[in-house]
Amino acid sequence: MTYCVGLLLKAGMVLLSDTRTNAGLDNIATYRKMFVFEEPGDRCIVLLTAGSLSVTQTTLARLRDAIEHPETEDTPSIMQAQTMLEVAEIVGNTLASVRQDIDSKMQASKVSTSASMIVAGQRKGGAMRMFLIYPEGNFIEATEDTPYLQIGEHKYGKPILDRVVTPDTTLDDARKAVFLSMDSTLRSNLSVGMPLDYAVIEKDACRITHKQRIEAQDEDFRAMSQAWSNALRDGFQKIEI
């Protein structure tokens, strides 16, 4: 299982993913689910992945091949796309094609080939945009009304985002919001796990302005988690019904 979240704010974009992959109780591993493609100052694209590891890894491999060999690959290069909408279309089409290929081989075993992605980024001269790509290749876009997107095990981390995140949320508060959203998910679902990958793209920077891997023993994350637990208990005791 997976939990990835992206916030689209006036000040920039904030992205967070876990790294746990679960193929059974005795087959738990760590795989990166955040992937960065950038030409600093010109464009920055971040992909977050959830679902079938075979599908997402093959999709990323095809996207990378198209970047490295644009003249020989059938897949267009996301680094040559003119807009973020075109990037979303390329990623969606590639994901759908890979899923169909793998699905045809896996039908007899009835193994799930479902996978989804969040595509976030900005090209020089364009607006910051964020898309959720569905397994079929179609997508939706984050808006001012819904300035965040989630994939994977999202239900536990959604309530705090609904309550505190708006387009005007600062990057510092956004960092707090996604960390607490992840902490709630980690507490409630053991199939989501650390380490975590965190990235920020400030508005018009067209590059990753902050990137961090947060390990399980990170003292700051532990302190935040404990403070949040204490605040919830205190708040619960103060409410009268």
Tab-separated table of N, CA and C in Angstrom, residues 24 27 45 47 52 62 78 81-82 93 111 156 162 183 196 219 238:
chain	number	residue	atom	x	y	z
A	24	GLY	N	2.504	-8.887	0.508
A	24	GLY	CA	2.230	-9.977	1.433
A	24	GLY	C	2.902	-9.717	2.765
A	27	ASN	N	6.619	-10.126	2.656
A	27	ASN	CA	7.337	-9.537	1.520
A	27	ASN	C	7.128	-8.029	1.516
A	45	ILE	N	9.312	18.764	-12.899
A	45	ILE	CA	8.187	17.835	-12.893
A	45	ILE	C	8.445	16.789	-11.817
A	47	LEU	N	6.757	13.229	-10.135
A	47	LEU	CA	5.767	12.159	-10.223
A	47	LEU	C	5.727	11.408	-8.901
A	52	SER	N	0.436	-1.018	-8.503
A	52	SER	CA	1.310	-2.086	-8.975
A	52	SER	C	2.715	-1.578	-9.260
A	62	ARG	N	9.790	3.833	-19.389
A	62	ARG	CA	9.448	4.325	-20.727
A	62	ARG	C	9.575	5.850	-20.798
A	78	ILE	N	8.574	14.043	-21.788
A	78	ILE	CA	7.942	15.044	-20.926
A	78	ILE	C	8.828	16.277	-20.776
A	81	ALA	N	7.743	18.652	-23.598
A	81	ALA	CA	6.336	19.076	-23.630
A	81	ALA	C	6.244	20.587	-23.436
A	82	GLN	N	5.297	21.207	-24.129
A	82	GLN	CA	5.156	22.653	-24.077
A	82	GLN	C	4.376	23.134	-22.859
A	93	ASN	N	-1.195	8.553	-20.949
A	93	ASN	CA	-1.196	7.611	-22.071
A	93	ASN	C	-0.181	6.482	-21.848
A	111	VAL	N	-3.764	-11.052	-10.662
A	111	VAL	CA	-2.991	-10.076	-9.891
A	111	VAL	C	-3.393	-8.675	-10.327
A	156	TYR	N	-7.244	8.161	5.872
A	156	TYR	CA	-6.845	8.565	7.221
A	156	TYR	C	-6.218	9.957	7.245
A	162	ASP	N	-8.705	18.615	4.705
A	162	ASP	CA	-9.993	19.277	4.472
A	162	ASP	C	-10.201	20.453	5.420
A	183	ASP	N	1.289	11.230	9.255
A	183	ASP	CA	1.365	10.627	10.585
A	183	ASP	C	0.070	9.900	10.929
A	196	LEU	N	10.152	8.613	4.506
A	196	LEU	CA	9.299	9.481	3.708
A	196	LEU	C	10.162	10.354	2.801
A	219	GLU	N	14.066	12.530	14.772
A	219	GLU	CA	13.593	13.050	16.062
A	219	GLU	C	12.548	14.148	15.892
A	238	LYS	N	-11.548	18.677	26.324
A	238	LYS	CA	-12.158	20.003	26.480
A	238	LYS	C	-13.539	20.105	25.850
